[in-house]
XYZ file of C-alpha atoms in Angstrom:
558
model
C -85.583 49.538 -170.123
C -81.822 50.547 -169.783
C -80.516 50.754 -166.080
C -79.386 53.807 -164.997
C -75.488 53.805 -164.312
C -74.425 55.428 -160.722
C -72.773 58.250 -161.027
C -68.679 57.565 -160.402
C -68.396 59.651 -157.042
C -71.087 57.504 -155.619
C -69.117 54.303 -156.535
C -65.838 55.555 -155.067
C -67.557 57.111 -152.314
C -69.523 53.271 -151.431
C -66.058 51.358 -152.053
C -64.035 53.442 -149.043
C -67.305 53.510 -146.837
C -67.074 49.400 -147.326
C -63.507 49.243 -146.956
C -63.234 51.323 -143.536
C -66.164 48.993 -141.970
C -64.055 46.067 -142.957
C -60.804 47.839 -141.883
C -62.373 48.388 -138.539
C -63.631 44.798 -138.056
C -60.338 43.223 -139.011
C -59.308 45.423 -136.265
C -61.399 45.341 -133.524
C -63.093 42.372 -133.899
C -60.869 39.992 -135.893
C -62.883 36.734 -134.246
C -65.663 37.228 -136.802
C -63.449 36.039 -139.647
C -60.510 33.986 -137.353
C -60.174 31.380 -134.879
C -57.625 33.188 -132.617
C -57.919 32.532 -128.566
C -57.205 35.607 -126.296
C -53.658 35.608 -125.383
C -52.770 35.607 -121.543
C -49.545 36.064 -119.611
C -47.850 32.752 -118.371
C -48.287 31.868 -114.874
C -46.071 29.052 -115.004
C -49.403 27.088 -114.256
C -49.835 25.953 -117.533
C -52.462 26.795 -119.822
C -55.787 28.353 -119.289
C -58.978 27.254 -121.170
C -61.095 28.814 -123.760
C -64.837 28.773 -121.783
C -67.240 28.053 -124.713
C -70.432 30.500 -124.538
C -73.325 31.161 -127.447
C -74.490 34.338 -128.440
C -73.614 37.936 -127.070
C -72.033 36.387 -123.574
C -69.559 34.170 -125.508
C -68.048 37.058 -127.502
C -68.219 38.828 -124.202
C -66.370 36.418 -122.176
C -63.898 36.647 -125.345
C -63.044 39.953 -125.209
C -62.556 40.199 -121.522
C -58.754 39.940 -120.616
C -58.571 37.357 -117.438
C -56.276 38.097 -114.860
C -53.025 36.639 -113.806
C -52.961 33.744 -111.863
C -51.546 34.291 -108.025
C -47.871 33.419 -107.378
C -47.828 30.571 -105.072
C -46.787 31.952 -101.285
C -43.575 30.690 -99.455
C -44.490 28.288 -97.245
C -42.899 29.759 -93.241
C -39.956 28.202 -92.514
C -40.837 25.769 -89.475
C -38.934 27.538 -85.847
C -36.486 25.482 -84.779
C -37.528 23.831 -81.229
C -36.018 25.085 -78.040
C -32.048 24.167 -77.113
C -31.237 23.312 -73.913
C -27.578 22.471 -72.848
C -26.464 19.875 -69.936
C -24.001 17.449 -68.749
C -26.051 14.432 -68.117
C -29.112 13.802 -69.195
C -31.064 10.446 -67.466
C -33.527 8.506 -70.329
C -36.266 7.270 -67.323
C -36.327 7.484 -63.430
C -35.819 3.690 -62.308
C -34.940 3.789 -58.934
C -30.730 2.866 -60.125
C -30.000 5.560 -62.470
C -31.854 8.257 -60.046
C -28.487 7.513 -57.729
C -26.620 8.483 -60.428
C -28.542 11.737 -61.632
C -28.438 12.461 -57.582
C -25.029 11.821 -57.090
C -23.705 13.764 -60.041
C -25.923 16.919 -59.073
C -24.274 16.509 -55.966
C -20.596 16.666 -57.692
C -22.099 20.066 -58.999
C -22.908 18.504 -62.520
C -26.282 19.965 -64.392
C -28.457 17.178 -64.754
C -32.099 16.563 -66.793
C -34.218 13.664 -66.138
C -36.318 12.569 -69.690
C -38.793 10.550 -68.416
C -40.899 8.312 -71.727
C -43.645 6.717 -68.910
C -45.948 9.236 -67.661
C -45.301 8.702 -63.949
C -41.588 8.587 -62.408
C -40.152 5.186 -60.159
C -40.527 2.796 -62.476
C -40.791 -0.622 -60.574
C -40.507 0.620 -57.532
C -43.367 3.049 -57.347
C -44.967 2.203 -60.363
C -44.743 -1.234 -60.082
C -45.071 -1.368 -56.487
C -42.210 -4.015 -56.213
C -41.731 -3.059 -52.517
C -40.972 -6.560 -51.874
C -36.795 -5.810 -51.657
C -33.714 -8.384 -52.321
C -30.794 -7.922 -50.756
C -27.295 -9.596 -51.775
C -25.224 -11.070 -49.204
C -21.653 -13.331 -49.408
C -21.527 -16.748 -48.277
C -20.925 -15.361 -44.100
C -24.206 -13.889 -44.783
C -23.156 -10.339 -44.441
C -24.894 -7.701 -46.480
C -23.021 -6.191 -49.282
C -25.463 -3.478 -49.491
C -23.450 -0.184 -49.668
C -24.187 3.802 -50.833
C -27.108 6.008 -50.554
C -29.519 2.499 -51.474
C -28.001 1.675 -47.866
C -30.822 4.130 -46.129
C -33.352 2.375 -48.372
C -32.546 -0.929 -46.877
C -31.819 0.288 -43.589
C -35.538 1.480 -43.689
C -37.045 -1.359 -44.901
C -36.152 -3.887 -42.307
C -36.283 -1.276 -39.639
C -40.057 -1.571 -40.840
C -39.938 2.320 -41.180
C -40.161 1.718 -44.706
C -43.036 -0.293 -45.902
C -45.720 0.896 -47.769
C -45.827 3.130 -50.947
C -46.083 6.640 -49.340
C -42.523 5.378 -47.549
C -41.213 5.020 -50.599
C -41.704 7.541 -52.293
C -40.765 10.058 -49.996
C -37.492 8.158 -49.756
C -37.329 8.452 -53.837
C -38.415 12.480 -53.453
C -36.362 13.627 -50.510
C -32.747 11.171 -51.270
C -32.647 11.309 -54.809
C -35.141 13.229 -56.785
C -34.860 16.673 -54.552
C -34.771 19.588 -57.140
C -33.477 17.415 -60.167
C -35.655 19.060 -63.331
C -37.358 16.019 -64.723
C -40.061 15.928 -67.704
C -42.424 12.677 -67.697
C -43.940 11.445 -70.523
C -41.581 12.562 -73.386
C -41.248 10.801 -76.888
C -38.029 10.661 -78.624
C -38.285 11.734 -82.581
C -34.688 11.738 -82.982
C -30.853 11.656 -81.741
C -27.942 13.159 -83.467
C -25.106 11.094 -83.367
C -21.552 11.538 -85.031
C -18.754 9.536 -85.501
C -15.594 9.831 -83.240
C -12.165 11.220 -85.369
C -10.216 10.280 -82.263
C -9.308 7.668 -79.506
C -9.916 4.079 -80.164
C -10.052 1.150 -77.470
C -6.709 2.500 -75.647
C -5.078 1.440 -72.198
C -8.644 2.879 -70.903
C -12.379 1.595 -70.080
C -13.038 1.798 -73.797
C -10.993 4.429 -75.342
C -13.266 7.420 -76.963
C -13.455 6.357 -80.403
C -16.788 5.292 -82.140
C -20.403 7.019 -82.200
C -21.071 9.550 -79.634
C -24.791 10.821 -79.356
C -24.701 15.057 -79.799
C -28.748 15.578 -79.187
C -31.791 14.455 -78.980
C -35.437 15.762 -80.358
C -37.731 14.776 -78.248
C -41.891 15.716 -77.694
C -43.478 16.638 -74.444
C -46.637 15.260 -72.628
C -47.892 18.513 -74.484
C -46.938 17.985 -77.719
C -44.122 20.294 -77.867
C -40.879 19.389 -79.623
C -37.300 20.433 -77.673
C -33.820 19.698 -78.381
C -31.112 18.689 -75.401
C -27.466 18.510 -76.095
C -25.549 16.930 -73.489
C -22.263 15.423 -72.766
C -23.296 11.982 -71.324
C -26.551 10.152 -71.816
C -27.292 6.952 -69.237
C -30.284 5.059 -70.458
C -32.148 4.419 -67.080
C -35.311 2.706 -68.934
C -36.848 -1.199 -68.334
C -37.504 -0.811 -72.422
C -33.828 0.529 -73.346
C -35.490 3.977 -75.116
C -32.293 5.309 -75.955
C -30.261 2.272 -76.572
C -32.746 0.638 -78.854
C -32.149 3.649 -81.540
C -28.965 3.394 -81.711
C -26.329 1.251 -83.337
C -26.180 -1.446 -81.049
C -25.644 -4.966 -80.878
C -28.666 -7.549 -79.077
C -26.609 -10.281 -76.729
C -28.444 -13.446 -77.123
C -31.046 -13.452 -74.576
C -32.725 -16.913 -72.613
C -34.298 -17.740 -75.928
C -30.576 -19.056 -76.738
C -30.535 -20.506 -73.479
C -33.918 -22.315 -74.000
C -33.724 -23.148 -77.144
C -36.372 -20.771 -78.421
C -36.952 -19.386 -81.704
C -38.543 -16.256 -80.371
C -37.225 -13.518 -78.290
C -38.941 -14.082 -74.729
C -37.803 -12.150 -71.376
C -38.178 -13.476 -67.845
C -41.837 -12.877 -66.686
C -43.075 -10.204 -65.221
C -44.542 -9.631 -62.035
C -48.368 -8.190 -60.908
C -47.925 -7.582 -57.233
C -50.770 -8.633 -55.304
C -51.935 -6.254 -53.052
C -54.244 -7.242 -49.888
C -56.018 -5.368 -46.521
C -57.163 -7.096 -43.712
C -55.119 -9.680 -42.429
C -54.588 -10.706 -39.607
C -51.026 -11.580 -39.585
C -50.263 -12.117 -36.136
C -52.225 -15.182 -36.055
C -51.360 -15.858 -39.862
C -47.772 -16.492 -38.141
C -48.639 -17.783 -34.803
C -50.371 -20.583 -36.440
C -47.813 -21.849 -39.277
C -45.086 -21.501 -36.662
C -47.014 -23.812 -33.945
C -46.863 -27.032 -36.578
C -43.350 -28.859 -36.791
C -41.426 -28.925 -40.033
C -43.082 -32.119 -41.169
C -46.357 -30.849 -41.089
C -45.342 -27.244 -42.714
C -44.204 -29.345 -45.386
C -47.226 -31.773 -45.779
C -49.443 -29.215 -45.359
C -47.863 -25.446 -47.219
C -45.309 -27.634 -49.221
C -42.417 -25.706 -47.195
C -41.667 -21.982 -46.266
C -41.122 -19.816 -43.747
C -43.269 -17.295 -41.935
C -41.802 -14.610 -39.456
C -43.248 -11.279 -38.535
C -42.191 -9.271 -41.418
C -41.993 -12.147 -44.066
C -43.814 -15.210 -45.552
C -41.913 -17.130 -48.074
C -42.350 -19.797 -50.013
C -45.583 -21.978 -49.155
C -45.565 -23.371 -52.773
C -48.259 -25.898 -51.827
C -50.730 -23.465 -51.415
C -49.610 -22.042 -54.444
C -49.346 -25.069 -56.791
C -52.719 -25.764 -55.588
C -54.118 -22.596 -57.443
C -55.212 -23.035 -60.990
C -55.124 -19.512 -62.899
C -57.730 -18.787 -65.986
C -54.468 -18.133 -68.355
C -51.540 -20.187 -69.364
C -49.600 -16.709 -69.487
C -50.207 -16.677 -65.720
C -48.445 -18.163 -62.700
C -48.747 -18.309 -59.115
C -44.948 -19.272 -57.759
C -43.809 -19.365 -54.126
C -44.584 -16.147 -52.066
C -42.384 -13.545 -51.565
C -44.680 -11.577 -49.096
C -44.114 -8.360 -46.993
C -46.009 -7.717 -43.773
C -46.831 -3.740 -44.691
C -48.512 -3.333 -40.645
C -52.087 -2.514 -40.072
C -53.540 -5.476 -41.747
C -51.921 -4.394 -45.625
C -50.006 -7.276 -47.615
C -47.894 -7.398 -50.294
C -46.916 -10.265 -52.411
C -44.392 -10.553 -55.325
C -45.697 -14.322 -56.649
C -47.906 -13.875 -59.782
C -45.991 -14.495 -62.902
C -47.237 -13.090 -66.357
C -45.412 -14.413 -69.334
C -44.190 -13.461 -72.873
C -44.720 -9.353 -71.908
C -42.479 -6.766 -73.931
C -42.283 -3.736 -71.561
C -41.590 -1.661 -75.062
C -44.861 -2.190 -76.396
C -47.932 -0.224 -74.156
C -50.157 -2.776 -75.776
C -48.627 -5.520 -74.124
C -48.191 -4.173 -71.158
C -52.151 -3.194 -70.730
C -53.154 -6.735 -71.753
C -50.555 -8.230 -68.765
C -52.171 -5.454 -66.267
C -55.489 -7.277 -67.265
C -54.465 -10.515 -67.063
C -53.428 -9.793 -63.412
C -56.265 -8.382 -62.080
C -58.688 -11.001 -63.134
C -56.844 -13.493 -61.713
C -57.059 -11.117 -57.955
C -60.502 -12.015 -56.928
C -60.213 -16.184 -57.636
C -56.053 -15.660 -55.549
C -58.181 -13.911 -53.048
C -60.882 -16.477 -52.642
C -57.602 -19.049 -52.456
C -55.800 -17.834 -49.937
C -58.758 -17.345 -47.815
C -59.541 -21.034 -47.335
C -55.776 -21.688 -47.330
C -54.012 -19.559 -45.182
C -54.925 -19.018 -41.442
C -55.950 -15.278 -40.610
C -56.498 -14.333 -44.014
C -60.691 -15.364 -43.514
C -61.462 -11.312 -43.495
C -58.570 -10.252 -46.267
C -59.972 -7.988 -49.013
C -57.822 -6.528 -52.459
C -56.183 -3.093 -51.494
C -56.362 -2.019 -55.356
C -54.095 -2.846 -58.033
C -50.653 -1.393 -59.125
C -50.755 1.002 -61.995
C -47.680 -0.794 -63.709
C -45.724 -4.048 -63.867
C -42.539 -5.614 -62.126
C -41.006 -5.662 -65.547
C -37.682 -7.963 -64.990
C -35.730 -8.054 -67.960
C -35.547 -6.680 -71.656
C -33.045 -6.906 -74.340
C -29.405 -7.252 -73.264
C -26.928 -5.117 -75.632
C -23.493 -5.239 -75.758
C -20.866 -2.848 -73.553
C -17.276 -2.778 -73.398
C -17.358 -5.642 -71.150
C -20.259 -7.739 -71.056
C -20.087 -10.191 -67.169
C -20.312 -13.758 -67.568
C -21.385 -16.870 -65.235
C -17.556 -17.501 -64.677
C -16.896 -13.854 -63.851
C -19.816 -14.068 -60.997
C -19.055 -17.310 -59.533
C -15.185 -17.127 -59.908
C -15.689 -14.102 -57.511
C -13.635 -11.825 -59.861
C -12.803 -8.659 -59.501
C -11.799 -5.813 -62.225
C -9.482 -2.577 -62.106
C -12.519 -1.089 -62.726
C -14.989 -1.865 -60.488
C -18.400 0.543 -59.592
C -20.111 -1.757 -57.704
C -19.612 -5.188 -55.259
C -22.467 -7.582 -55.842
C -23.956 -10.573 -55.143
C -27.102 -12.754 -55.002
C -27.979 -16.027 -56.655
C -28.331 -16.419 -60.492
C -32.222 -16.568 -60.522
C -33.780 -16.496 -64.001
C -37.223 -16.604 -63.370
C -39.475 -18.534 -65.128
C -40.910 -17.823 -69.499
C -43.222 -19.576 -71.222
C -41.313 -22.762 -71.806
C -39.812 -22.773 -68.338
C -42.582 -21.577 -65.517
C -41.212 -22.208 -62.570
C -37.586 -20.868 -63.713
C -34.183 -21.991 -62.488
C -31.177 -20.775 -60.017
C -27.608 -21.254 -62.176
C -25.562 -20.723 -58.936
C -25.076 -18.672 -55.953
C -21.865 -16.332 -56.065
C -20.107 -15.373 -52.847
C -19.716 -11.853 -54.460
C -18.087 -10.222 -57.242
C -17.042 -7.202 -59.083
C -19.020 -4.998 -61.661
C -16.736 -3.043 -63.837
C -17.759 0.366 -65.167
C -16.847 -0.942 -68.666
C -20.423 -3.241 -67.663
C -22.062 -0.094 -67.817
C -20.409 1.347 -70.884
C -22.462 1.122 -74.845
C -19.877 -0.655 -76.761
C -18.562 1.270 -79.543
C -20.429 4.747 -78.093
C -17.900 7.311 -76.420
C -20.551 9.121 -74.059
C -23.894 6.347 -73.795
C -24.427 4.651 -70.151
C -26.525 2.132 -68.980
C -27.805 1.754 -65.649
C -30.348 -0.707 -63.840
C -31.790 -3.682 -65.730
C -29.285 -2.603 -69.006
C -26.327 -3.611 -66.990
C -24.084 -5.997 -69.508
C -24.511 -8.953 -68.724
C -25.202 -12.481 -70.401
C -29.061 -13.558 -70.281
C -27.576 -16.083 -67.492
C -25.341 -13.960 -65.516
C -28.332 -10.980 -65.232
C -30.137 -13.238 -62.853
C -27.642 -12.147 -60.762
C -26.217 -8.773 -61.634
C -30.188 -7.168 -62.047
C -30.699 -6.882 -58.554
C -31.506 -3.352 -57.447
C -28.355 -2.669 -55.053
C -25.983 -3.853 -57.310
C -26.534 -1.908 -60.171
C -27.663 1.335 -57.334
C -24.195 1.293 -56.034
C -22.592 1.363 -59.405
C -24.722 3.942 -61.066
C -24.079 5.956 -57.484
C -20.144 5.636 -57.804
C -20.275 5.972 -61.818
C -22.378 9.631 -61.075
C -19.398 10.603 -58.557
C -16.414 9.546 -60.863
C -18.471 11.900 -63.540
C -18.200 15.004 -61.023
C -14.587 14.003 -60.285
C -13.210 13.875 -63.511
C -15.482 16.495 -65.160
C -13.015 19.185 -67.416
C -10.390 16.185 -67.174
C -11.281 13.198 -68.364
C -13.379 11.320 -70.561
C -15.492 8.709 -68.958
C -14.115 6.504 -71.627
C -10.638 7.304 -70.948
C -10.134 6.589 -67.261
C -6.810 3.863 -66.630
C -5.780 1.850 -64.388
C -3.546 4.670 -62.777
C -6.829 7.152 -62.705
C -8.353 4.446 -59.988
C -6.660 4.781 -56.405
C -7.531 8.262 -56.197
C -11.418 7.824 -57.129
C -11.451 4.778 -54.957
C -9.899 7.108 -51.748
C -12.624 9.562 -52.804
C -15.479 7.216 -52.917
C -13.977 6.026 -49.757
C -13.648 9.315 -47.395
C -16.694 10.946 -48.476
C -19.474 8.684 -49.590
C -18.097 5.267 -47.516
C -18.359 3.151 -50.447
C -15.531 0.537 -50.661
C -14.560 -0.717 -53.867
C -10.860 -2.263 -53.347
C -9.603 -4.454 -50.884
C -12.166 -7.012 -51.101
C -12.139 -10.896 -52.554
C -14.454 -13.057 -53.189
C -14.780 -17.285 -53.264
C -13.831 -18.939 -56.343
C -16.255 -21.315 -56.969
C -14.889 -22.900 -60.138
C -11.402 -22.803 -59.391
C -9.975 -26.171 -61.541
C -13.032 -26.341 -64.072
C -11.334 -26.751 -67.571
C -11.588 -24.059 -70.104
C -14.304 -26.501 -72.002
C -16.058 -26.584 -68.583
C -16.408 -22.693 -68.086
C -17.184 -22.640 -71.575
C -20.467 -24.621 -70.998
C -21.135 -22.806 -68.016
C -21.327 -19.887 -69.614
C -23.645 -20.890 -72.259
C -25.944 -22.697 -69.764
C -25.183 -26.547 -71.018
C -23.600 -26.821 -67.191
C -25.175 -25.603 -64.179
C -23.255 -25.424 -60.802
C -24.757 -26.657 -57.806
């Protein structure tokens, strides 16, 4: 049977139908026939990936156009921190450089106190070294001069004994209304590089690095900026000086032969209620001098003072070879309260907090054993009890950096004076005892001698002081020039000569010629006496060779 042909119209009519369908697919749908991937605008996040599927929801997800990644936000631009502007700003509140902030203010100077410890006073009220040296010359007269003058005045008076004396001599004589801030950090200081001066005629000339700011963070967290124009780092841990550019002085590990940087030790002061003092020193005085000696191994005890006793002392075994009980150095407070500078703790860095704690510990374990000692030893002490512990150290020495001129043995005992002298000192060279050397060693007693402001002067910094324990000195001659009224006085006179010379001078730029007329000042208004004064040379003849060796240490004059 033939099959039946379509009729032509039918055929033509079929092949367009077939062809639009296609024609739309091609269009419409072209991934029935081609791989091609939706295209999407570029996000500059690179490329986004195909999300396989099956069925109906995979041609779906094909067809839907995804949207343009977000453009990545500008992060806020961080606010700068607060400005403040000054004249001086004090790094710490030892009791030295606070005569200095003090006497500036008083020269009408704006003045900010930066304080890294969380408490102010340092060793004084932190410490509770209220045990106090004073220097005196050969005739025994007291070279203790300046506004540290009513301190000492105070102290043997016996108006001034215990802690709440002290500090409201700190409060009402030197801190007053000075804006301080405990407990800061410092991130960072700005420093830049002197285009002018040079070491001149002057103290220093005003060439080198001078510090422009510092970033610090508050107690709170909060980060501030201070410009000033001089900075005096009045810290037992040399905060400022320490990120700077300067150079270390060989410390007593030199002297020792150490390999290790080690300070002198530090002191816990022992702090004792309940004794009965009166008969404490009625008894020791009754024996004779032969019988002190056989049985406290020497001393003296009057009504204000007990010193020495090392037999009872030696006769103490502590529970740490980083501990030391040395000779007393005790202060009769009144009312039955005791003081005592004597325990020793060795191979402390007063930079690190960690060290510092562990010392604090060491300390008071030893208290209750000391206690227990001194009971059976002493008379009148049967009923003594610990009166607490200080909240800090008697931190005596850090790292020594160089200054413009950096005091030697010779200097001290040569009794020398300088055009430039801030301060009139004395005392004996006492470097107390380290690890290698307990008991410590006196290099010399000076009649007195001169500490030049160049002492107290970073080397190679145009506007960077450094009062207190940063005084330059060699490791040998700070035994001497660390005691508190030496470096008082010259922070005192160094915070007037600012005020004086303020709009004038640089610091740095002072002469010879600049001197009388700060010296008359000084003179008239405050009574301190810088000129006109000599002191004993000790080593007059020594050979060159001989100084030399005394400077270093190798010879020790007796």
């Amino acid at each position: 049977m033939r099959k039946k042909k379509l009729p032509p119209f039918v055929v033509v009519t079929l092949f367009f139908l077939i062809l639009a369908v296609f024609t739309y697919i091609l269009i419409f749908s072209p991934r029935l026939f081609f791989d091609i991937k939706p295209q999407v605008p570029d996000s500059g996040q690179g490329a986004i990936s195909e999300v396989d599927g099956a069925g109906a929801n995979s041609d779906a997800a094909a067809e839907t156009k995804p949207a343009p990644a977000a453009k990545p936000q500008p992060q806020p631009k961080k606010p700068e921190p607060p400005l403040e502007k000054v004249d001086i700003v004090l790094i710490g509140s030892e009791l030295e450089g606070m005569y200095l902030a003090r006497a500036a203010a008083d020269e009408g100077l704006k003045v900010k106190i930066l304080d890294p410890r969380p408490a102010l006073g340092g060793q004084l009220l932190q410490g509770e070294m209220l045990f106090l040296d004073e220097p005196k010359d050969d005739q025994n007269k007291s070279l203790v001069q300046g506004r540290v003058k009513k301190l000492f005045d105070g102290y043997k008076s016996g108006k001034i004994r215990k802690l709440p004396d002290y500090q409201a001599y700190y409060n009402e004589n030197l801190l007053g209304d000075l804006p301080v801030e405990s407990g800061i950090k410092i991130e960072a200081v700005e420093t830049a590089t002197g285009t002018s001066g040079g070491a001149g005629a002057g103290t220093g000339g005003v060439g080198g690095e001078t510090v422009k700011s510092i970033l610090y963070r508050t107690a709170s967290g909060e980060e501030k900026r201070i410009q000033a124009s001089y900075w005096v780092d009045d810290t037992d841990f040399a905060a400022l000086i320490s990120r700077l550019k300067s150079t270390r002085l060989p410390g007593l590990e030199a002297v020792y032969g150490q390999k290790n940087i080690e300070y002198m030790s530090t002191g816990f002061m022992m702090k004792f209620k309940g004794v009965d003092w009166k008969t404490f020193n009625t008894s020791f005085n009754s024996l004779t001098r032969d019988q002190i000696n056989k049985k406290y191994g020497g001393g003296y005890v009057s009504d204000s003072y007990a010193i020495g006793l090392s037999g009872v002392t030696n006769a103490y075994k502590t529970l740490s070879d980083r501990v030391h009980l040395r000779g007393l150095n005790a202060l009769n407070q009144g009312n039955g309260d005791v003081i005592i500078n004597a325990l020793l703790i060795y191979t402390v860095d007063p930079s690190d907090d960690k060290s510092v704690n562990e010392a604090l510990e060491l300390g008071k374990q030893e208290m209750p054993r000391i206690l227990d000692h001194f009971r059976k030893m002493l008379p009148g002490w049967g009923s003594a009890e610990l009166n607490g512990f200080p909240p800090y150290l008697y931190v005596r020495e850090y790292n020594h950096y160089e200054t413009d001129y950096v005091l030697q043995v010779s200097d001290l005992l040569g009794g020398k004076m300088f055009w430039d002298d801030v301060s009139i000192a004395g005392y004996p060279i006492d470097l107390q005892g380290t690890s290698v050397n307990k008991v410590g060693i006196e290099m010399g007693r000076p009649d007195k001698y001169g500490m030049p402001l160049r002492s107290f002067m970073l080397k190679d910094y145009a506007n960077v002081i450094v009062a207190g324990k940063n005084v330059g000195a060699s490791a040998i001659a700070y035994g001497s020039a660390r005691i508190q009224p030496n470096t008082s006085l010259a922070a005192e006179t160094i915070g007037v000569i600012l005020g004086q010379i303020q709009g004038k001078k640089k610091l740095k730029e002072l002469t010879k010629a600049d001197m009388p007329a700060l010296y008359s000042y000084l003179e008239s208004k405050y009574r301190i006496k810088l000129t006109g004064v000599t002191g004993k040379n000790k080593i007059a003849g020594w050979s060159e060779d001989r100084i030399a060796k005394l400077n270093t240490g190798e010879v020790v004059y007796h």
